[in-house]
XYZ file of C-alpha atoms in Angstrom:
286
model
C 0.000 0.000 0.000
C 0.999 3.672 -0.358
C 2.770 4.992 2.782
C 0.475 7.170 4.939
C 3.590 8.727 6.527
C 7.054 9.670 5.211
C 8.770 6.342 4.549
C 12.160 4.872 3.688
C 10.459 2.435 1.318
C 7.808 2.953 -1.352
C 5.960 -0.172 -0.200
C 4.214 0.120 3.182
C 2.826 -2.757 5.210
C 0.080 -2.778 7.840
C 0.023 -6.559 8.264
C 2.369 -9.492 7.953
C 3.568 -10.698 4.549
C 5.588 -13.636 3.159
C 9.077 -12.124 3.579
C 8.634 -11.864 7.370
C 6.605 -15.039 7.875
C 8.119 -16.599 11.034
C 7.620 -20.062 9.502
C 10.131 -19.308 6.748
C 13.101 -21.677 7.221
C 15.495 -18.717 6.913
C 13.895 -17.125 9.997
C 13.938 -20.244 12.151
C 14.434 -19.745 15.894
C 14.908 -23.466 16.517
C 17.024 -24.133 19.588
C 16.902 -20.509 20.727
C 15.878 -18.942 24.027
C 13.912 -15.700 23.792
C 13.354 -13.225 26.655
C 10.713 -10.492 26.300
C 9.928 -7.687 28.740
C 6.350 -6.449 28.700
C 5.491 -9.897 27.385
C 2.097 -10.299 29.009
C -0.017 -8.398 26.517
C -0.151 -6.365 23.325
C 2.966 -6.308 21.173
C 4.982 -8.336 23.694
C 2.422 -11.129 23.533
C 2.446 -10.955 19.741
C 6.240 -11.199 19.608
C 6.166 -14.214 21.933
C 3.705 -15.977 19.649
C 5.765 -15.109 16.571
C 8.912 -16.660 18.027
C 6.931 -19.741 18.998
C 5.784 -19.990 15.368
C 9.448 -19.703 14.370
C 10.198 -22.763 16.508
C 11.925 -21.186 19.512
C 12.806 -23.787 22.135
C 12.166 -21.548 25.121
C 10.394 -18.229 25.619
C 10.556 -16.255 28.862
C 8.128 -13.379 29.333
C 8.561 -10.662 31.958
C 5.906 -8.282 33.224
C 4.303 -6.684 36.273
C 1.039 -8.647 36.199
C 1.159 -12.387 36.849
C -2.368 -12.944 35.522
C -1.530 -11.506 32.106
C 1.729 -13.446 31.931
C -0.073 -16.697 32.667
C -2.815 -15.852 30.178
C -0.227 -15.300 27.460
C 1.609 -18.496 28.375
C -1.560 -20.609 28.247
C -2.830 -18.955 25.065
C 0.333 -19.636 23.082
C 1.326 -22.949 24.661
C -2.082 -24.431 23.868
C -1.593 -23.660 20.170
C 2.150 -24.249 19.912
C 3.110 -26.918 22.471
C 6.613 -27.352 21.051
C 7.896 -24.272 22.874
C 8.614 -24.133 26.614
C 7.282 -21.020 28.353
C 8.287 -19.411 31.627
C 6.807 -16.359 33.331
C 8.679 -13.884 35.514
C 6.966 -11.167 37.523
C 9.283 -8.167 37.358
C 8.842 -4.430 37.085
C 11.701 -3.267 34.841
C 12.286 -0.254 37.118
C 13.177 -2.704 39.919
C 16.757 -3.740 39.206
C 16.741 -6.552 41.786
C 13.589 -8.096 40.304
C 15.066 -7.927 36.812
C 18.340 -9.461 38.003
C 16.373 -12.298 39.609
C 14.523 -12.952 36.347
C 17.821 -12.953 34.435
C 19.255 -15.564 36.807
C 16.158 -17.744 36.459
C 16.213 -17.574 32.656
C 19.934 -18.133 32.248
C 21.533 -18.040 28.813
C 19.529 -16.432 26.034
C 19.743 -15.793 22.296
C 17.255 -12.946 21.820
C 16.320 -10.185 24.268
C 13.367 -7.940 23.415
C 13.140 -4.723 25.440
C 9.439 -4.029 25.014
C 8.132 -2.683 28.326
C 7.183 0.978 28.036
C 5.176 3.768 29.597
C 3.226 6.654 28.091
C 2.959 9.616 30.456
C -0.331 11.487 30.397
C -0.603 14.078 27.648
C 0.029 17.590 28.977
C 2.125 20.659 28.186
C 5.472 20.310 29.950
C 4.877 23.197 32.378
C 1.454 21.801 33.349
C 2.524 18.176 33.731
C 2.625 16.231 36.981
C 6.296 15.894 37.934
C 6.123 12.314 39.202
C 4.026 11.121 36.274
C 6.294 12.885 33.761
C 9.397 11.206 35.189
C 7.630 7.835 35.248
C 8.178 7.767 31.506
C 11.935 8.014 32.016
C 11.855 5.494 34.857
C 10.198 2.812 32.725
C 11.518 3.635 29.276
C 15.109 4.602 30.069
C 15.926 3.119 33.463
C 13.878 0.017 32.674
C 15.784 -0.568 29.430
C 19.056 0.015 31.270
C 18.153 -2.427 34.063
C 17.072 -5.105 31.598
C 20.157 -4.789 29.418
C 22.646 -4.668 32.277
C 21.095 -7.671 34.019
C 20.864 -9.852 30.906
C 24.044 -9.034 28.986
C 26.361 -11.266 31.068
C 24.291 -14.375 30.220
C 24.037 -13.813 26.468
C 24.912 -16.612 24.086
C 27.267 -16.103 21.123
C 25.695 -14.224 18.200
C 22.885 -12.893 20.374
C 20.342 -10.232 19.391
C 18.753 -7.345 21.281
C 15.683 -5.587 19.913
C 14.436 -2.376 21.516
C 10.807 -1.566 20.769
C 10.802 2.195 20.329
C 8.357 4.738 18.839
C 8.149 6.413 15.470
C 6.842 9.528 17.202
C 10.386 10.457 18.278
C 10.975 11.513 14.677
C 8.004 13.878 14.648
C 9.013 17.575 14.776
C 8.313 19.317 18.089
C 5.262 21.296 16.921
C 3.511 18.042 16.040
C 4.221 16.243 19.306
C 3.091 18.868 21.803
C 1.929 17.295 25.043
C 4.162 14.244 24.715
C 7.474 15.656 25.950
C 8.036 12.855 28.472
C 7.315 9.998 26.073
C 9.187 11.287 23.030
C 12.168 12.561 25.026
C 12.564 9.314 26.955
C 12.161 7.169 23.861
C 14.763 9.240 22.011
C 17.151 8.717 24.924
C 16.541 4.972 24.728
C 17.285 5.002 21.003
C 20.665 6.634 21.597
C 21.397 4.262 24.471
C 20.956 1.179 22.293
C 22.873 2.793 19.439
C 25.811 3.202 21.830
C 25.345 -0.350 23.139
C 25.721 -1.616 19.565
C 29.027 0.267 19.283
C 30.262 -1.071 22.629
C 29.331 -4.727 22.042
C 30.302 -5.797 18.510
C 29.351 -9.408 19.286
C 25.671 -8.485 19.795
C 23.208 -7.656 17.014
C 21.449 -4.586 18.493
C 18.586 -2.756 16.759
C 15.618 -0.537 17.559
C 12.247 -0.813 15.861
C 9.029 1.152 15.627
C 6.190 -1.399 15.939
C 3.669 0.612 13.945
C 0.355 1.842 15.324
C -1.213 -1.129 17.069
C -4.333 -1.311 19.226
C -2.777 -1.814 22.657
C -3.515 -0.674 26.199
C -0.880 2.054 25.812
C -2.254 3.215 22.473
C -5.750 3.558 23.963
C -4.272 5.964 26.536
C -3.123 8.204 23.682
C -5.790 10.502 22.214
C -3.828 11.324 19.063
C -5.828 10.404 15.931
C -4.245 7.688 13.781
C -5.098 7.633 10.077
C -4.157 3.991 9.871
C -3.875 1.075 12.309
C -1.574 -1.928 11.992
C -2.126 -5.576 12.863
C -0.112 -6.818 15.845
C 1.277 -9.579 13.618
C 3.267 -6.961 11.662
C 5.747 -5.929 14.397
C 5.648 -9.419 15.888
C 6.765 -11.142 12.698
C 9.100 -8.263 11.808
C 10.918 -8.817 15.122
C 11.626 -12.410 14.127
C 12.989 -11.225 10.767
C 15.279 -8.730 12.533
C 17.019 -11.662 14.216
C 17.847 -13.335 10.904
C 20.996 -13.151 8.804
C 19.037 -11.083 6.292
C 18.841 -8.174 8.755
C 22.460 -8.112 9.947
C 23.119 -4.899 7.996
C 20.667 -3.073 10.290
C 22.868 -3.398 13.359
C 22.739 -0.197 15.428
C 19.891 1.220 13.327
C 16.291 2.300 13.968
C 13.742 0.873 11.544
C 9.974 0.884 11.155
C 8.180 -2.464 10.961
C 5.996 -0.962 8.213
C 8.938 -0.663 5.819
C 9.292 -3.345 3.183
C 12.229 -5.614 4.032
C 13.130 -6.381 0.429
C 13.423 -2.664 -0.326
C 15.578 -2.187 2.769
C 17.846 -5.029 1.652
C 18.177 -3.297 -1.719
C 19.354 -0.168 0.149
C 21.834 -2.167 2.219
C 24.986 -0.295 1.183
C 23.373 3.100 1.750
C 22.075 2.103 5.189
C 25.129 0.198 6.386
C 27.730 2.773 5.373
C 26.111 5.998 6.554
C 24.441 7.674 9.530
C 21.059 6.913 8.006
C 18.575 5.552 10.585
C 20.602 6.686 13.597
C 19.842 9.264 16.327
C 21.354 12.475 15.061
C 21.038 16.227 14.720
C 19.494 16.850 11.295
C 22.187 17.985 8.883
C 25.240 16.711 10.735
C 27.930 16.149 9.568
C 27.641 19.502 7.871
C 29.275 20.052 4.503
C 30.439 23.280 2.867
């Protein structure tokens, strides 16, 4: 379909398609252990199901609410019994709880940093201080806690995917009222970009999941001209872990972008600052 927003690719997707089908042999997760924060509902639940479809041996889901974690486990395990599931109650802002979950899970192949928080919409000077900073606590500190706790137990050729937000690319005048969310998510993007530079043995990327009907999205009153199926970011996450996506290391991509078109732009993406957190125009030329 025609992109409803500015896009890197001319083809835009709002649902899954053959190139990112998790049942493709090239995307197989057989023998792999997957850990997903915010895995009890929404996009986290979708990603868990996608990796189960890809044949993952073990999937560990982390979240604050035991009931939702168990619901997700039962829902997927009943359909795809070949994958072992474990649930871990942990608020990502609680470093000790996250460390405990990391010890319980042990070695892993894929870590998905998905837990996030959308502070209430309000002009910065009218916002509630505690609620504004909650966005940074969950989005930035939570991502930090998760990464620091899990990195020591990574397996060789491991992958980290940070679920970010396309709204961080929206110019200030168009994102009024969302200073906490967009600022914290931009900080997270830079954090994982630096992590990629510091850990050359880990395939680190950030992705925008599209506009999906989730509990967080329903908190946001911004009109969306188009909604995406949860299968799109879920299956796209599996593709990001494949050999086909290795050129995207350290980059920020949208799940809506066509993967074949991105592959065709490989040299341009891999050898430039394209798709990185940057000040528009830098490096400046004369």
